[in-house]
mmCIF file of C-alpha atoms in Angstrom:
data_model
loop_
_atom_site.group_PDB
_atom_site.id
_atom_site.type_symbol
_atom_site.label_atom_id
_atom_site.label_comp_id
_atom_site.label_asym_id
_atom_site.label_seq_id
_atom_site.Cartn_x
_atom_site.Cartn_y
_atom_site.Cartn_z
ATOM 1 C CA MET A 1 57.773 33.250 101.307
ATOM 2 C CA SER A 2 60.945 30.471 100.746
ATOM 3 C CA GLY A 3 63.441 31.328 98.237
ATOM 4 C CA ASN A 4 63.990 30.948 95.244
ATOM 5 C CA ILE A 5 67.018 27.731 94.988
ATOM 6 C CA GLN A 6 64.963 25.303 93.272
ATOM 7 C CA LEU A 7 64.048 27.775 89.913
ATOM 8 C CA LEU A 8 67.993 28.190 89.906
ATOM 9 C CA SER A 9 68.566 24.623 89.655
ATOM 10 C CA ASP A 10 65.619 24.190 87.517
ATOM 11 C CA THR A 11 67.497 27.279 85.374
ATOM 12 C CA LEU A 12 70.662 25.798 84.487
ATOM 13 C CA ALA A 13 69.296 21.939 84.061
ATOM 14 C CA ALA A 14 67.184 23.317 81.210
ATOM 15 C CA ALA A 15 70.533 25.724 79.657
ATOM 16 C CA ARG A 16 72.411 21.368 79.946
ATOM 17 C CA ALA A 17 69.455 19.314 78.553
ATOM 18 C CA GLU A 18 69.865 21.841 75.770
ATOM 19 C CA GLY A 19 73.386 20.750 75.674
ATOM 20 C CA ARG A 20 74.627 24.545 76.321
ATOM 21 C CA ALA A 21 75.334 27.006 79.467
ATOM 22 C CA ALA A 22 73.775 29.293 80.765
ATOM 23 C CA LEU A 23 74.342 32.852 80.078
ATOM 24 C CA ILE A 24 74.706 34.608 84.306
ATOM 25 C CA ALA A 25 74.477 37.852 84.364
ATOM 26 C CA TYR A 26 75.941 40.101 86.277
ATOM 27 C CA LEU A 27 74.689 44.449 87.087
ATOM 28 C CA PRO A 28 74.767 46.175 90.659
ATOM 29 C CA ALA A 29 71.996 47.085 92.092
ATOM 30 C CA GLY A 30 71.675 51.243 92.336
ATOM 31 C CA PHE A 31 73.483 51.868 89.393
ATOM 32 C CA PRO A 32 72.993 54.071 87.350
ATOM 33 C CA THR A 33 70.265 54.481 88.816
ATOM 34 C CA VAL A 34 68.135 52.045 91.481
ATOM 35 C CA ASP A 35 65.047 52.434 88.716
ATOM 36 C CA GLY A 36 68.249 52.738 85.661
ATOM 37 C CA GLY A 37 69.747 49.258 87.649
ATOM 38 C CA ILE A 38 66.355 47.137 87.641
ATOM 39 C CA GLU A 39 65.398 48.500 84.149
ATOM 40 C CA ALA A 40 69.529 47.371 83.089
ATOM 41 C CA ILE A 41 68.500 43.645 84.522
ATOM 42 C CA LYS A 42 65.510 42.896 82.516
ATOM 43 C CA ALA A 43 66.863 43.848 79.749
ATOM 44 C CA ALA A 44 69.828 41.848 80.079
ATOM 45 C CA PHE A 45 67.282 38.702 80.989
ATOM 46 C CA ASP A 46 65.468 40.098 77.850
ATOM 47 C CA GLY A 47 67.903 39.813 75.715
ATOM 48 C CA GLY A 48 68.712 36.250 76.617
ATOM 49 C CA ALA A 49 70.602 35.754 79.996
ATOM 50 C CA ASP A 50 68.943 32.680 81.992
ATOM 51 C CA VAL A 51 70.395 34.209 85.238
ATOM 52 C CA VAL A 52 71.542 37.467 86.830
ATOM 53 C CA GLU A 53 73.512 38.130 89.733
ATOM 54 C CA VAL A 54 73.038 41.790 91.699
ATOM 55 C CA GLY A 55 75.692 43.273 92.848
ATOM 56 C CA LEU A 56 75.362 45.370 95.642
ATOM 57 C CA PRO A 57 78.038 47.472 96.184
ATOM 58 C CA HIS A 58 80.516 48.116 98.658
ATOM 59 C CA SER A 59 83.249 50.686 99.457
ATOM 60 C CA ASP A 60 85.886 48.164 99.918
ATOM 61 C CA PRO A 61 85.858 45.530 97.330
ATOM 62 C CA VAL A 62 88.197 42.346 96.971
ATOM 63 C CA LEU A 63 86.901 40.837 93.512
ATOM 64 C CA ASP A 64 86.305 43.535 91.816
ATOM 65 C CA GLY A 65 88.329 45.546 89.087
ATOM 66 C CA PRO A 66 87.569 49.575 87.920
ATOM 67 C CA VAL A 67 84.453 48.875 86.161
ATOM 68 C CA ILE A 68 82.762 48.065 88.320
ATOM 69 C CA GLN A 69 84.340 49.236 91.134
ATOM 70 C CA THR A 70 83.105 52.753 88.932
ATOM 71 C CA ALA A 71 79.220 51.753 88.957
ATOM 72 C CA ASP A 72 80.169 50.513 92.883
ATOM 73 C CA ASP A 73 81.222 54.539 93.433
ATOM 74 C CA ILE A 74 77.972 55.524 91.256
ATOM 75 C CA ALA A 75 75.768 53.941 93.604
ATOM 76 C CA LEU A 76 76.848 54.442 96.882
ATOM 77 C CA ARG A 77 76.710 58.480 95.726
ATOM 78 C CA GLY A 78 73.227 57.888 94.716
ATOM 79 C CA GLY A 79 72.466 56.824 98.774
ATOM 80 C CA VAL A 80 71.883 52.598 97.660
ATOM 81 C CA LYS A 81 70.870 50.941 100.618
ATOM 82 C CA ILE A 82 70.298 47.390 101.470
ATOM 83 C CA ALA A 83 66.161 47.887 100.890
ATOM 84 C CA ASP A 84 67.103 49.122 97.903
ATOM 85 C CA VAL A 85 68.798 45.596 96.267
ATOM 86 C CA MET A 86 65.913 43.823 98.643
ATOM 87 C CA ARG A 87 63.505 46.076 95.564
ATOM 88 C CA THR A 88 66.229 45.765 92.943
ATOM 89 C CA VAL A 89 65.506 40.894 93.779
ATOM 90 C CA ARG A 90 61.942 41.637 93.747
ATOM 91 C CA GLU A 91 61.226 43.598 90.794
ATOM 92 C CA THR A 92 63.132 42.136 88.180
ATOM 93 C CA TYR A 93 61.867 38.812 89.083
ATOM 94 C CA GLU A 94 58.337 39.501 88.886
ATOM 95 C CA ALA A 95 58.347 41.130 85.906
ATOM 96 C CA THR A 96 61.037 38.071 84.345
ATOM 97 C CA GLY A 97 60.126 34.601 86.985
ATOM 98 C CA LYS A 98 63.468 34.178 86.707
ATOM 99 C CA PRO A 99 66.272 33.863 89.043
ATOM 100 C CA VAL A 100 67.722 36.858 90.517
ATOM 101 C CA LEU A 101 71.099 36.344 92.980
ATOM 102 C CA VAL A 102 72.620 38.226 94.965
ATOM 103 C CA MET A 103 76.043 38.927 95.105
ATOM 104 C CA THR A 104 77.736 41.036 98.036
ATOM 105 C CA TYR A 105 80.660 40.962 100.384
ATOM 106 C CA TRP A 106 80.094 39.007 104.463
ATOM 107 C CA ASN A 107 80.359 42.511 105.771
ATOM 108 C CA PRO A 108 76.917 44.493 104.804
ATOM 109 C CA ILE A 109 75.722 40.934 105.873
ATOM 110 C CA ASP A 110 77.112 40.612 109.704
ATOM 111 C CA ARG A 111 76.377 44.179 109.683
ATOM 112 C CA TYR A 112 72.749 43.688 108.354
ATOM 113 C CA GLY A 113 71.740 40.608 110.572
ATOM 114 C CA VAL A 114 71.546 37.489 108.664
ATOM 115 C CA GLU A 115 68.450 36.218 109.781
ATOM 116 C CA ARG A 116 67.282 39.781 108.720
ATOM 117 C CA PHE A 117 69.037 39.288 104.942
ATOM 118 C CA THR A 118 68.690 35.752 104.170
ATOM 119 C CA ALA A 119 64.789 36.442 105.234
ATOM 120 C CA GLU A 120 64.494 39.414 103.211
ATOM 121 C CA LEU A 121 65.473 37.654 100.150
ATOM 122 C CA ALA A 122 63.835 34.895 100.337
ATOM 123 C CA GLU A 123 60.629 37.145 100.559
ATOM 124 C CA ALA A 124 61.865 39.412 97.609
ATOM 125 C CA GLY A 125 62.055 35.810 95.436
ATOM 126 C CA GLY A 126 65.646 35.942 95.244
ATOM 127 C CA ALA A 127 67.366 32.289 94.383
ATOM 128 C CA GLY A 128 70.460 33.064 96.765
ATOM 129 C CA CYS A 129 73.881 34.378 97.239
ATOM 130 C CA ILE A 130 77.337 34.512 96.170
ATOM 131 C CA LEU A 131 79.462 35.217 98.431
ATOM 132 C CA PRO A 132 83.034 36.064 97.470
ATOM 133 C CA ASP A 133 85.146 36.241 100.505
ATOM 134 C CA LEU A 134 83.007 34.131 103.140
ATOM 135 C CA PRO A 135 85.483 31.533 104.055
ATOM 136 C CA VAL A 136 84.217 28.903 103.934
ATOM 137 C CA GLN A 137 84.575 26.847 107.251
ATOM 138 C CA GLU A 138 83.347 30.249 108.762
ATOM 139 C CA SER A 139 80.249 29.628 106.816
ATOM 140 C CA ALA A 140 77.856 27.538 109.161
ATOM 141 C CA LEU A 141 75.889 30.092 110.399
ATOM 142 C CA TRP A 142 74.527 31.546 107.139
ATOM 143 C CA ARG A 143 73.808 28.331 105.173
ATOM 144 C CA GLU A 144 71.957 27.191 108.156
ATOM 145 C CA HIS A 145 69.706 29.845 107.279
ATOM 146 C CA ALA A 146 69.646 29.915 104.054
ATOM 147 C CA GLU A 147 68.893 26.999 103.691
ATOM 148 C CA LYS A 148 66.036 27.377 105.742
ATOM 149 C CA HIS A 149 65.148 29.814 103.034
ATOM 150 C CA ALA A 150 66.046 28.303 100.561
ATOM 151 C CA LEU A 151 68.053 29.829 99.103
ATOM 152 C CA ALA A 152 71.732 28.722 97.485
ATOM 153 C CA THR A 153 75.368 29.465 98.330
ATOM 154 C CA VAL A 154 77.891 30.040 95.771
ATOM 155 C CA PHE A 155 80.955 29.679 96.732
ATOM 156 C CA VAL A 156 84.291 31.163 95.161
ATOM 157 C CA VAL A 157 86.817 28.666 93.808
ATOM 158 C CA ALA A 158 90.085 29.413 92.019
ATOM 159 C CA PRO A 159 92.898 28.751 89.919
ATOM 160 C CA SER A 160 95.025 28.854 93.274
ATOM 161 C CA SER A 161 92.210 26.418 95.337
ATOM 162 C CA LYS A 162 93.917 23.322 96.435
ATOM 163 C CA ASP A 163 92.178 19.559 95.388
ATOM 164 C CA ALA A 164 90.547 19.497 99.475
ATOM 165 C CA ARG A 165 89.617 22.994 99.606
ATOM 166 C CA LEU A 166 87.584 22.547 95.810
ATOM 167 C CA ALA A 167 86.125 19.427 98.223
ATOM 168 C CA GLU A 168 84.902 21.474 100.818
ATOM 169 C CA ILE A 169 83.337 23.825 98.518
ATOM 170 C CA THR A 170 82.328 22.376 96.698
ATOM 171 C CA SER A 171 80.798 19.289 99.747
ATOM 172 C CA ALA A 172 78.926 23.237 101.298
ATOM 173 C CA GLY A 173 78.282 24.710 98.524
ATOM 174 C CA SER A 174 74.465 25.140 96.082
ATOM 175 C CA GLY A 175 72.877 26.359 93.334
ATOM 176 C CA PHE A 176 76.394 25.799 91.679
ATOM 177 C CA VAL A 177 80.166 26.653 91.650
ATOM 178 C CA TYR A 178 81.321 29.744 90.501
ATOM 179 C CA ALA A 179 85.081 29.420 89.218
ATOM 180 C CA ALA A 180 87.104 32.543 88.856
ATOM 181 C CA SER A 181 88.565 31.988 85.041
ATOM 182 C CA LEU A 182 92.504 33.688 87.064
ATOM 183 C CA MET A 183 94.148 35.166 89.510
ATOM 184 C CA GLY A 184 93.430 38.559 89.844
ATOM 185 C CA VAL A 185 89.615 41.110 90.057
ATOM 186 C CA THR A 186 86.640 41.195 87.583
ATOM 187 C CA GLY A 187 87.653 42.904 84.047
ATOM 188 C CA THR A 188 87.314 41.628 80.409
ATOM 189 C CA ARG A 189 90.651 40.282 79.241
ATOM 190 C CA GLU A 190 91.172 39.273 75.728
ATOM 191 C CA SER A 191 91.752 35.995 76.963
ATOM 192 C CA VAL A 192 90.066 33.477 79.487
ATOM 193 C CA GLY A 193 92.656 31.257 78.845
ATOM 194 C CA ALA A 194 93.462 27.239 79.627
ATOM 195 C CA GLN A 195 92.872 28.558 83.605
ATOM 196 C CA ALA A 196 89.823 28.303 83.261
ATOM 197 C CA GLN A 197 89.825 24.957 82.078
ATOM 198 C CA ASP A 198 91.765 23.229 84.637
ATOM 199 C CA LEU A 199 89.635 25.211 87.207
ATOM 200 C CA VAL A 200 86.513 22.973 85.536
ATOM 201 C CA GLU A 201 87.506 19.915 86.126
ATOM 202 C CA ARG A 202 89.516 19.901 88.788
ATOM 203 C CA THR A 203 86.272 20.962 90.682
ATOM 204 C CA ARG A 204 84.125 19.083 89.031
ATOM 205 C CA VAL A 205 85.997 16.417 89.823
ATOM 206 C CA ALA A 206 86.488 17.466 93.933
ATOM 207 C CA GLY A 207 82.363 17.369 94.098
ATOM 208 C CA ALA A 208 81.819 14.226 91.761
ATOM 209 C CA GLY A 209 78.975 13.286 94.780
ATOM 210 C CA ALA A 210 77.992 17.145 95.094
ATOM 211 C CA ASP A 211 77.309 17.659 91.315
ATOM 212 C CA LEU A 212 77.412 21.056 91.436
ATOM 213 C CA PRO A 213 77.394 22.837 87.760
ATOM 214 C CA VAL A 214 79.834 25.029 87.353
ATOM 215 C CA CYS A 215 80.663 28.754 86.385
ATOM 216 C CA VAL A 216 82.831 30.334 84.696
ATOM 217 C CA GLY A 217 83.435 34.067 85.800
ATOM 218 C CA LEU A 218 86.321 36.652 85.519
ATOM 219 C CA GLY A 219 87.275 38.438 81.678
ATOM 220 C CA VAL A 220 83.861 36.779 79.843
ATOM 221 C CA SER A 221 83.091 40.428 77.228
ATOM 222 C CA ASN A 222 82.022 38.695 73.944
ATOM 223 C CA ALA A 223 80.224 35.641 71.801
ATOM 224 C CA THR A 224 83.314 34.524 70.821
ATOM 225 C CA GLN A 225 84.477 34.187 74.247
ATOM 226 C CA ALA A 226 81.322 33.081 75.744
ATOM 227 C CA ALA A 227 81.575 29.681 73.257
ATOM 228 C CA GLU A 228 85.343 29.501 73.984
ATOM 229 C CA VAL A 229 84.246 29.215 78.225
ATOM 230 C CA ALA A 230 80.409 27.267 77.016
ATOM 231 C CA GLY A 231 82.564 24.088 75.687
ATOM 232 C CA PHE A 232 83.858 22.941 79.647
ATOM 233 C CA ALA A 233 81.861 25.284 81.849
ATOM 234 C CA ASP A 234 77.926 24.984 82.561
ATOM 235 C CA GLY A 235 77.966 28.587 82.937
ATOM 236 C CA VAL A 236 79.066 31.589 81.701
ATOM 237 C CA ILE A 237 79.016 34.848 83.862
ATOM 238 C CA VAL A 238 79.279 37.955 82.409
ATOM 239 C CA GLY A 239 79.579 41.016 84.673
ATOM 240 C CA SER A 240 82.083 44.479 83.612
ATOM 241 C CA ALA A 241 81.357 43.794 79.459
ATOM 242 C CA PHE A 242 77.883 44.844 81.266
ATOM 243 C CA VAL A 243 79.019 47.692 83.152
ATOM 244 C CA LYS A 244 81.176 48.898 80.775
ATOM 245 C CA ARG A 245 78.342 49.619 77.802
ATOM 246 C CA MET A 246 76.253 51.136 80.504
ATOM 247 C CA LEU A 247 79.196 53.122 81.759
ATOM 248 C CA ASP A 248 80.234 53.906 78.148
ATOM 249 C CA ALA A 249 76.255 54.560 77.121
ATOM 250 C CA PRO A 250 75.409 58.792 76.159
ATOM 251 C CA ASP A 251 72.878 58.143 77.999
ATOM 252 C CA ASP A 252 70.595 55.841 80.672
ATOM 253 C CA LYS A 253 68.693 54.817 77.585
ATOM 254 C CA ALA A 254 71.132 53.680 75.596
ATOM 255 C CA GLY A 255 72.805 51.912 77.961
ATOM 256 C CA VAL A 256 70.416 49.608 79.139
ATOM 257 C CA GLU A 257 69.942 48.948 75.000
ATOM 258 C CA GLY A 258 73.455 48.063 75.145
ATOM 259 C CA VAL A 259 72.566 45.798 77.304
ATOM 260 C CA ARG A 260 70.124 44.350 75.794
ATOM 261 C CA VAL A 261 72.781 43.885 72.434
ATOM 262 C CA LEU A 262 75.372 42.260 74.329
ATOM 263 C CA ALA A 263 72.950 39.895 76.590
ATOM 264 C CA GLY A 264 71.931 39.126 73.105
ATOM 265 C CA GLU A 265 74.774 38.552 71.743
ATOM 266 C CA LEU A 266 76.803 36.723 74.344
ATOM 267 C CA ALA A 267 73.416 34.085 74.774
ATOM 268 C CA LYS A 268 74.335 33.164 71.028
ATOM 269 C CA GLY A 269 77.614 32.864 71.560
ATOM 270 C CA VAL A 270 76.866 30.452 74.487
ATOM 271 C CA ARG A 271 75.042 28.081 72.006
ATOM 272 C CA ARG A 272 76.961 28.040 68.897
ATOM 273 C CA GLN A 273 79.726 27.090 71.526
ATOM 274 C CA ALA A 274 84.216 27.066 70.220
#
């Protein structure tokens, strides 16, 4: 079975055709349980998310802030495995027919085996991977197998990325480019800031030939911020705010409902644009 990179591309193109940014939600697999995580992801789609990133919990994160680290710790203590991540992708894709990516650090894939990981992700209906710590110059093996299985390779760029680096990443990547709005780790912020808009513009110029959508993450937590980012980006990525809704909820059912409500608020935000 081939992966769903085309579904991802079509979904982002459809949002652009509607004159809006896509809403991309992030939730870790296995949080608060494997079944509970699957229900939360379905709720994000029900609420209005166009794409969902499924986090592969990792014990030594470099991009995740305290909120997502807390959720990852709960998942890891619950014994979550890569097989559970694949099951999460499969069941949410089969239930919704919408694009589901995996966001993971490189070490778990390296240990698991690139061919095995990409084959299983494609078989589960996955659309691709976001790989925040895989240097583009060391990505040839991954990209070979990802392309073989019709999976997107999404690289992360930051405000510190030089123009030459942006050109290299946009040339090698597929699906979209993940633009980190600021230097630092994930988490909600009072404002996303002008750095993000500048990064999006520079990435588009650098990748003019590739024409990859540029989606902004890190810091977006409410509809007003989503509208602001939607004014200059192709997609708005929200993670910590969803996880916080679940962490703050009195029980799992309320947490899932909180995810659905927040997705609805953010979906309205990307449609009104500040």
